[in-house]
């Protein structure tokens, strides 16, 4: 029996989940945050609710990974590095090239590095993580699992922007989407729960976390998705704007003296969405708590709901129907009121949720009321489990 680790490396973070395989038993999970920023937070959960926490000066990803592996040994989660026989890395951008997860050899690593223009903040961090693990665990299989792969099935009509065609031809400027690993996991679970082949189902999956997107799954494949060339597009998110008219950006930049697009993109990614509208919080719990007293918090939640409902409607229209609506990720799994209110607005589609069944958080369940012609499912996502399953699949 080996152990596999799923890694999500950001520019200053390293999150992980360690599984025993093939039993898929979760052995440990945690994160190292603020790497290279002077005082890094380390948190490792393991055993029966045990937790290790520390604050250290960790200068780079190499040091973070070495520390993580040492801690896994000293906390007796593993006995030796070499028990870890598989490392799976979440990689944000796979472009048109990576239609599935791959084993990272030299050629694939070069290709991943060449895609950094598609995710300038994330891809270099993903590459750092891959290289650092390869150095410390050279004998373990190393795989890359792309957020975008699941969406390489989008039909041309859904991935093309209505821009001069040459921008696609010359620069591959198109919609790529994100959260693909989550959609892959959740869509398969939905088919299992409904007892039907995925290929026969029309699903709308709502991945509503801090980053949020919506996916239409048809014929077992991603058919349309709300994120675009980058994750800033689509619905309102914690700190991201979702869809906006580009002309308003030009207008605001001129008025506010913002003289470069990078700064504006930063505002769209980090200062917009729930935090931008409400001024209260990027966290939906706090926005929900504030909404009775605070108009802007109320508005932020209303706009969030409106964009969710708008996308569901357009995806049902595009697919010509819907068999099931699926809620996942932090808000989708935990906001009972939001699930109820979204589905109440969709009753004309034949969607009806049973309030008693809906009175639950973070547990896989069919929430549909008696007589509902469209099912509503709650399915907690598990991207890391999907990643370690990919390791097993690609080992063969
Ligand atoms: P994720 O990115 O999937 O981890 O989701 C994180 C988000 O889930 C948080 O920022 C919260 O806004 C949201 N969330 C978690 N618990 C709740 C809850 N009980 N009610 C509403 N939103 C929640």
Coordinates of C-alpha atoms and ligand atoms in Angstrom, one line a residue:
X1 CA 0.0 0.0 0.0
X2 CA 1.4 3.4 -1.0
X3 CA 0.6 6.9 -0.1
X4 CA -0.3 9.7 -2.5
X5 CA -0.3 13.4 -1.8
X6 CA -2.4 16.1 -3.6
X7 CA -0.7 19.5 -3.8
X8 CA -2.1 22.9 -4.4
X9 CA 0.8 25.4 -4.6
X10 CA 0.1 29.1 -4.8
X11 CA 2.6 32.0 -5.0
X12 CA 3.0 32.0 -1.2
X13 CA 1.0 29.0 -0.1
X14 CA 1.2 25.2 -0.2
X15 CA -1.9 23.2 0.6
X16 CA -1.9 19.4 0.8
X17 CA -3.9 16.3 1.4
X18 CA -2.2 12.9 2.0
X19 CA -4.1 9.7 1.3
X20 CA -3.4 6.1 1.8
X21 CA -4.0 4.3 -1.5
X22 CA -5.8 2.5 -2.9
X23 CA -8.1 2.7 0.2
X24 CA -8.5 6.5 -0.3
X25 CA -8.2 7.0 3.5
X26 CA -7.4 10.6 4.3
X27 CA -4.3 10.6 6.6
X28 CA -3.5 14.2 6.9
X29 CA -4.2 17.6 5.4
X30 CA -3.0 21.1 5.9
X31 CA -1.4 24.2 4.6
X32 CA 1.7 26.4 4.8
X33 CA 0.8 30.0 4.2
X34 CA 2.9 33.2 3.8
X35 CA 5.9 31.4 2.4
X36 CA 8.7 33.8 1.7
X37 CA 7.0 36.6 3.6
X38 CA 9.0 36.4 6.9
X39 CA 6.5 34.6 9.1
X40 CA 4.8 31.5 7.7
X41 CA 1.9 29.8 9.3
X42 CA 2.0 26.0 9.3
X43 CA -1.0 23.8 10.0
X44 CA -1.2 20.1 9.8
X45 CA -4.3 18.1 10.7
X46 CA -4.0 14.3 11.3
X47 CA -5.1 11.3 13.3
X48 CA -8.2 11.6 15.4
X49 CA -8.7 15.4 15.2
X50 CA -5.1 16.2 16.1
X51 CA -3.6 19.4 14.9
X52 CA 0.0 20.8 14.6
X53 CA 0.4 24.5 14.3
X54 CA 3.5 26.7 14.1
X55 CA 4.8 30.0 12.9
X56 CA 8.2 29.8 11.2
X57 CA 10.3 31.7 8.8
X58 CA 10.1 29.6 5.6
X59 CA 12.0 31.2 2.7
X60 CA 10.7 29.3 -0.4
X61 CA 8.7 26.3 -1.7
X62 CA 11.7 24.0 -1.5
X63 CA 12.0 24.7 2.2
X64 CA 8.3 24.5 2.8
X65 CA 8.1 21.0 1.2
X66 CA 11.2 19.8 3.1
X67 CA 9.6 21.0 6.3
X68 CA 6.2 19.4 5.5
X69 CA 7.8 16.0 4.8
X70 CA 9.9 16.2 8.0
X71 CA 6.8 17.1 10.0
X72 CA 4.9 14.2 8.5
X73 CA 7.6 11.9 9.9
X74 CA 8.0 13.6 13.3
X75 CA 4.2 13.5 13.8
X76 CA 4.4 9.8 12.8
X77 CA 2.0 10.2 9.9
X78 CA 4.6 8.5 7.7
X79 CA 7.8 6.7 8.7
X80 CA 9.8 7.6 5.6
X81 CA 9.6 10.0 2.6
X82 CA 9.6 7.1 0.3
X83 CA 6.2 5.8 1.5
X84 CA 4.8 8.7 -0.7
X85 CA 4.8 7.1 -4.1
X86 CA 2.6 9.6 -5.9
X87 CA 2.4 13.3 -6.1
X88 CA -0.4 15.1 -7.9
X89 CA -0.3 18.8 -8.5
X90 CA -3.2 21.0 -9.2
X91 CA -2.2 23.2 -12.2
X92 CA -4.4 26.1 -13.1
X93 CA -3.9 26.5 -16.8
X94 CA -3.6 23.6 -19.3
X95 CA -4.5 25.7 -22.4
X96 CA -5.8 23.7 -25.4
X97 CA -2.9 21.3 -25.0
X98 CA -3.8 19.3 -21.9
X99 CA -7.1 17.6 -22.4
X100 CA -6.5 15.3 -19.4
X101 CA -4.1 15.0 -16.4
X102 CA -0.6 13.9 -17.3
X103 CA 2.6 12.4 -15.9
X104 CA 5.0 15.3 -15.6
X105 CA 8.1 14.5 -17.7
X106 CA 10.6 17.1 -19.0
X107 CA 8.5 17.7 -22.1
X108 CA 5.2 18.2 -20.2
X109 CA 7.0 20.4 -17.7
X110 CA 8.3 22.7 -20.5
X111 CA 4.8 22.9 -21.9
X112 CA 3.3 23.8 -18.5
X113 CA 5.9 26.5 -18.1
X114 CA 5.1 27.9 -21.5
X115 CA 1.4 28.3 -20.4
X116 CA 2.3 30.9 -17.8
X117 CA 0.8 33.8 -19.8
X118 CA -2.6 32.1 -19.3
X119 CA -2.3 32.3 -15.5
X120 CA 0.5 34.6 -14.6
X121 CA -0.1 34.5 -10.9
X122 CA -0.7 30.8 -10.5
X123 CA 1.3 28.8 -13.1
X124 CA 4.8 29.8 -11.9
X125 CA 3.8 28.7 -8.4
X126 CA 2.5 25.4 -9.7
X127 CA 5.8 24.8 -11.5
X128 CA 7.7 25.7 -8.3
X129 CA 5.7 23.0 -6.5
X130 CA 6.3 20.4 -9.2
X131 CA 10.1 21.0 -9.3
X132 CA 10.5 21.1 -5.6
X133 CA 8.7 17.8 -5.1
X134 CA 10.6 16.2 -7.9
X135 CA 13.9 17.2 -6.2
X136 CA 12.9 15.7 -2.9
X137 CA 10.9 12.6 -4.1
X138 CA 12.6 11.8 -7.5
X139 CA 11.2 8.2 -7.5
X140 CA 7.5 9.1 -6.9
X141 CA 5.2 9.5 -9.9
X142 CA 4.5 13.2 -10.5
X143 CA 1.3 14.2 -12.2
X144 CA -0.3 17.5 -13.2
X145 CA -4.1 17.8 -13.0
X146 CA -5.4 20.9 -14.8
X147 CA -8.4 23.1 -13.8
X148 CA -9.1 23.6 -17.5
X149 CA -8.9 20.0 -18.9
X150 CA -12.5 19.2 -18.2
X151 CA -13.6 22.2 -20.3
X152 CA -11.6 21.2 -23.4
X153 CA -14.8 19.5 -24.5
X154 CA -16.6 22.9 -24.9
X155 CA -18.0 23.3 -28.4
X156 CA -16.5 26.1 -30.4
X157 CA -19.7 28.1 -30.2
X158 CA -19.3 28.3 -26.4
X159 CA -15.5 28.9 -26.1
X160 CA -15.1 31.5 -28.7
X161 CA -15.4 35.2 -27.9
X162 CA -17.1 37.5 -30.4
X163 CA -13.8 39.2 -31.1
X164 CA -11.8 39.3 -34.4
X165 CA -11.1 35.7 -35.2
X166 CA -7.4 36.3 -35.6
X167 CA -7.0 36.8 -31.8
X168 CA -7.9 33.2 -31.4
X169 CA -5.8 32.1 -34.4
X170 CA -2.7 34.0 -33.3
X171 CA -2.9 34.0 -29.5
X172 CA -5.4 31.3 -28.5
X173 CA -7.6 34.0 -26.9
X174 CA -10.7 32.0 -25.9
X175 CA -12.7 30.7 -22.9
X176 CA -10.8 28.0 -20.9
X177 CA -12.9 27.9 -17.7
X178 CA -11.8 26.6 -14.3
X179 CA -12.8 24.3 -11.4
X180 CA -12.7 21.4 -13.8
X181 CA -11.4 18.9 -11.3
X182 CA -14.3 19.7 -9.0
X183 CA -16.8 19.4 -11.9
X184 CA -15.3 16.0 -12.9
X185 CA -15.8 14.7 -9.4
X186 CA -19.2 16.2 -8.7
X187 CA -20.7 15.2 -12.1
X188 CA -19.7 11.6 -11.6
X189 CA -21.1 11.5 -8.1
X190 CA -24.3 13.0 -9.4
X191 CA -24.7 10.3 -12.0
X192 CA -24.0 7.7 -9.3
X193 CA -26.6 9.2 -7.0
X194 CA -29.2 9.4 -9.8
X195 CA -28.4 5.8 -10.9
X196 CA -28.0 6.9 -14.5
X197 CA -25.0 7.0 -16.9
X198 CA -23.5 10.5 -16.9
X199 CA -23.8 10.6 -20.7
X200 CA -27.6 10.6 -20.4
X201 CA -27.8 13.5 -18.1
X202 CA -28.1 17.3 -18.4
X203 CA -26.6 18.9 -15.3
X204 CA -26.1 22.4 -14.0
X205 CA -23.4 22.3 -11.3
X206 CA -23.0 25.3 -9.0
X207 CA -19.5 25.5 -7.6
X208 CA -20.1 28.3 -5.2
X209 CA -16.9 28.9 -3.1
X210 CA -14.7 32.0 -2.6
X211 CA -14.0 31.4 -6.3
X212 CA -17.3 30.6 -7.9
X213 CA -18.4 29.2 -11.2
X214 CA -21.3 27.4 -12.9
X215 CA -21.0 24.5 -15.4
X216 CA -23.4 23.0 -17.8
X217 CA -22.7 19.2 -18.3
X218 CA -24.2 17.5 -21.3
X219 CA -23.5 14.1 -22.9
X220 CA -21.0 13.5 -20.0
X221 CA -18.9 16.5 -20.9
X222 CA -18.5 20.1 -20.0
X223 CA -20.8 22.0 -22.4
X224 CA -20.5 25.5 -21.2
X225 CA -18.9 27.2 -18.2
X226 CA -19.1 30.6 -16.6
X227 CA -15.4 31.4 -16.1
X228 CA -13.6 32.6 -19.2
X229 CA -10.1 33.2 -20.4
X230 CA -9.4 33.7 -16.7
X231 CA -11.3 33.0 -13.5
X232 CA -12.4 36.6 -13.2
X233 CA -15.4 36.1 -15.6
X234 CA -18.8 34.7 -14.9
X235 CA -20.8 35.1 -11.7
X236 CA -20.1 37.5 -8.7
X237 CA -17.5 36.0 -6.4
X238 CA -15.9 36.7 -2.9
X239 CA -13.5 39.3 -4.4
X240 CA -13.9 38.8 -8.1
X241 CA -16.3 40.9 -10.2
X242 CA -17.5 38.3 -12.7
X243 CA -18.8 39.6 -16.0
X244 CA -18.5 43.4 -16.6
X245 CA -18.6 45.6 -19.7
X246 CA -15.0 46.4 -20.6
X247 CA -15.9 50.0 -21.4
X248 CA -16.8 50.7 -17.8
X249 CA -13.2 49.8 -16.9
X250 CA -11.8 52.3 -19.4
X251 CA -14.1 55.0 -17.9
X252 CA -13.2 54.2 -14.3
X253 CA -9.5 54.0 -15.1
X254 CA -9.6 57.5 -16.7
X255 CA -11.6 59.0 -13.9
X256 CA -9.6 57.4 -11.1
X257 CA -6.2 57.8 -12.6
X258 CA -5.5 54.1 -12.9
X259 CA -2.9 54.1 -15.6
X260 CA -2.3 50.5 -16.2
X261 CA -4.5 47.5 -17.0
X262 CA -2.6 45.2 -14.5
X263 CA -3.9 47.4 -11.6
X264 CA -7.4 47.3 -13.0
X265 CA -7.3 43.5 -13.3
X266 CA -6.0 43.4 -9.7
X267 CA -9.1 45.4 -8.6
X268 CA -11.4 43.0 -10.6
X269 CA -9.7 40.0 -8.9
X270 CA -9.2 41.2 -5.4
X271 CA -11.4 44.2 -4.6
X272 CA -14.7 43.5 -6.3
X273 CA -17.5 40.9 -5.9
X274 CA -19.0 40.5 -2.4
X275 CA -16.3 42.6 -0.7
X276 CA -16.4 45.4 -3.3
X277 CA -20.2 45.7 -3.3
X278 CA -20.8 45.2 0.5
X279 CA -17.7 46.8 1.9
X280 CA -18.4 44.4 4.8
X281 CA -16.7 41.1 3.9
X282 CA -15.7 38.7 1.2
X283 CA -17.1 35.9 3.2
X284 CA -20.7 35.0 2.4
X285 CA -21.4 34.1 6.1
X286 CA -20.6 37.6 7.2
X287 CA -22.4 39.2 4.3
X288 CA -25.5 37.1 5.2
X289 CA -25.3 38.2 8.8
X290 CA -24.9 41.8 7.9
X291 CA -27.7 41.9 5.3
X292 CA -30.7 42.8 7.5
X293 CA -29.0 46.0 8.8
X294 CA -26.8 46.9 5.9
X295 CA -28.2 47.8 2.4
X296 CA -24.9 47.1 0.6
X297 CA -24.5 43.7 2.2
X298 CA -28.1 42.9 1.2
X299 CA -27.4 44.1 -2.3
X300 CA -24.2 42.0 -2.6
X301 CA -26.1 38.9 -1.8
X302 CA -28.9 39.8 -4.1
X303 CA -26.5 40.4 -7.0
X304 CA -24.7 37.1 -6.2
X305 CA -28.1 35.2 -6.3
X306 CA -29.2 37.1 -9.4
X307 CA -26.0 36.0 -11.4
X308 CA -26.4 32.4 -10.2
X309 CA -30.0 32.3 -11.4
X310 CA -29.2 34.1 -14.6
X311 CA -26.5 31.5 -15.5
X312 CA -28.7 28.6 -14.6
X313 CA -31.5 29.9 -16.8
X314 CA -29.2 30.4 -19.8
X315 CA -27.6 26.9 -19.4
X316 CA -31.0 25.2 -19.2
X317 CA -31.9 27.1 -22.4
X318 CA -28.6 26.1 -24.1
X319 CA -28.9 22.5 -23.2
X320 CA -32.6 22.3 -24.0
X321 CA -33.5 21.1 -20.5
X322 CA -32.1 20.0 -17.1
X323 CA -32.2 16.7 -15.1
X324 CA -30.4 17.9 -12.0
X325 CA -29.1 21.0 -10.3
X326 CA -26.1 20.4 -8.1
X327 CA -24.7 22.5 -5.3
X328 CA -21.1 22.3 -4.2
X329 CA -18.2 24.2 -2.6
X330 CA -18.3 26.4 0.6
X331 CA -21.4 28.4 -0.1
X332 CA -23.2 25.7 -2.0
X333 CA -22.5 23.1 0.7
X334 CA -23.3 25.3 3.6
X335 CA -25.7 28.1 2.9
X336 CA -29.1 26.6 3.5
X337 CA -31.0 29.8 2.9
X338 CA -29.2 30.5 -0.4
X339 CA -29.9 27.0 -1.7
X340 CA -33.6 27.5 -0.8
X341 CA -33.9 31.0 -2.3
X342 CA -32.1 30.0 -5.5
X343 CA -34.3 27.0 -6.1
X344 CA -37.5 28.9 -5.1
X345 CA -36.7 31.2 -8.0
X346 CA -36.5 28.2 -10.4
X347 CA -39.8 26.5 -9.6
X348 CA -41.1 27.1 -13.1
X349 CA -38.4 24.6 -14.4
X350 CA -39.9 22.0 -12.1
X351 CA -37.2 22.4 -9.5
X352 CA -38.5 22.0 -5.9
X353 CA -36.5 21.5 -2.8
X354 CA -37.8 19.9 0.4
X355 CA -36.9 22.4 3.2
X356 CA -36.4 19.6 5.7
X357 CA -34.0 17.7 3.5
X358 CA -32.3 21.0 2.7
X359 CA -31.7 21.7 6.4
X360 CA -28.2 20.3 6.3
X361 CA -24.6 21.3 5.7
X362 CA -21.7 19.6 3.9
X363 CA -23.3 16.1 3.5
X364 CA -24.1 14.4 0.2
X365 CA -27.9 14.3 -0.1
X366 CA -30.8 14.5 -2.6
X367 CA -32.7 17.6 -1.6
X368 CA -35.6 17.2 -4.0
X369 CA -39.2 17.5 -2.8
X370 CA -41.8 14.9 -3.7
X371 CA -43.0 15.6 -7.3
X372 CA -40.0 17.7 -8.3
X373 CA -39.4 16.9 -12.0
X374 CA -35.8 18.2 -11.7
X375 CA -33.6 16.8 -9.0
X376 CA -31.6 19.1 -6.7
X377 CA -28.5 17.5 -5.2
X378 CA -26.0 18.6 -2.5
X379 CA -22.6 17.0 -3.2
X380 CA -19.5 18.2 -1.3
X381 CA -16.7 18.4 -3.7
X382 CA -13.3 16.7 -3.3
X383 CA -10.8 17.9 -5.8
X384 CA -7.9 16.3 -3.9
X385 CA -9.5 12.9 -4.0
X386 CA -9.9 13.3 -7.8
X387 CA -6.2 14.2 -8.0
X388 CA -5.0 11.1 -6.2
X389 CA -7.4 8.9 -8.2
X390 CA -5.8 10.3 -11.3
X391 CA -2.4 9.3 -9.9
X392 CA -3.7 5.7 -9.7
X393 CA -5.1 5.9 -13.2
X394 CA -1.9 7.3 -14.8
X395 CA 0.3 4.8 -12.9
X396 CA -1.0 2.0 -15.0
Ligands
LIG1 P1 -14.5 27.5 -0.5 O1 -13.8 28.5 -1.4 O2 -15.2 26.4 -1.3 O3 -13.7 27.0 0.6 O4 -15.7 28.3 0.1 C1 -15.4 29.3 1.1 C2 -16.6 30.2 1.3 O5 -17.8 29.4 1.7 C3 -16.4 31.2 2.4 O6 -15.8 32.3 2.0 C4 -17.8 31.4 2.8 O7 -18.3 32.6 2.1 C5 -18.6 30.3 2.4 N1 -19.3 29.6 3.5 C6 -18.8 28.7 4.3 N2 -19.7 28.3 5.3 C7 -20.8 29.0 5.0 C8 -22.1 29.1 5.6 N3 -22.5 28.4 6.7 N4 -23.0 30.0 5.0 C9 -22.7 30.7 4.0 N5 -21.5 30.7 3.4 C10 -20.6 29.8 3.9

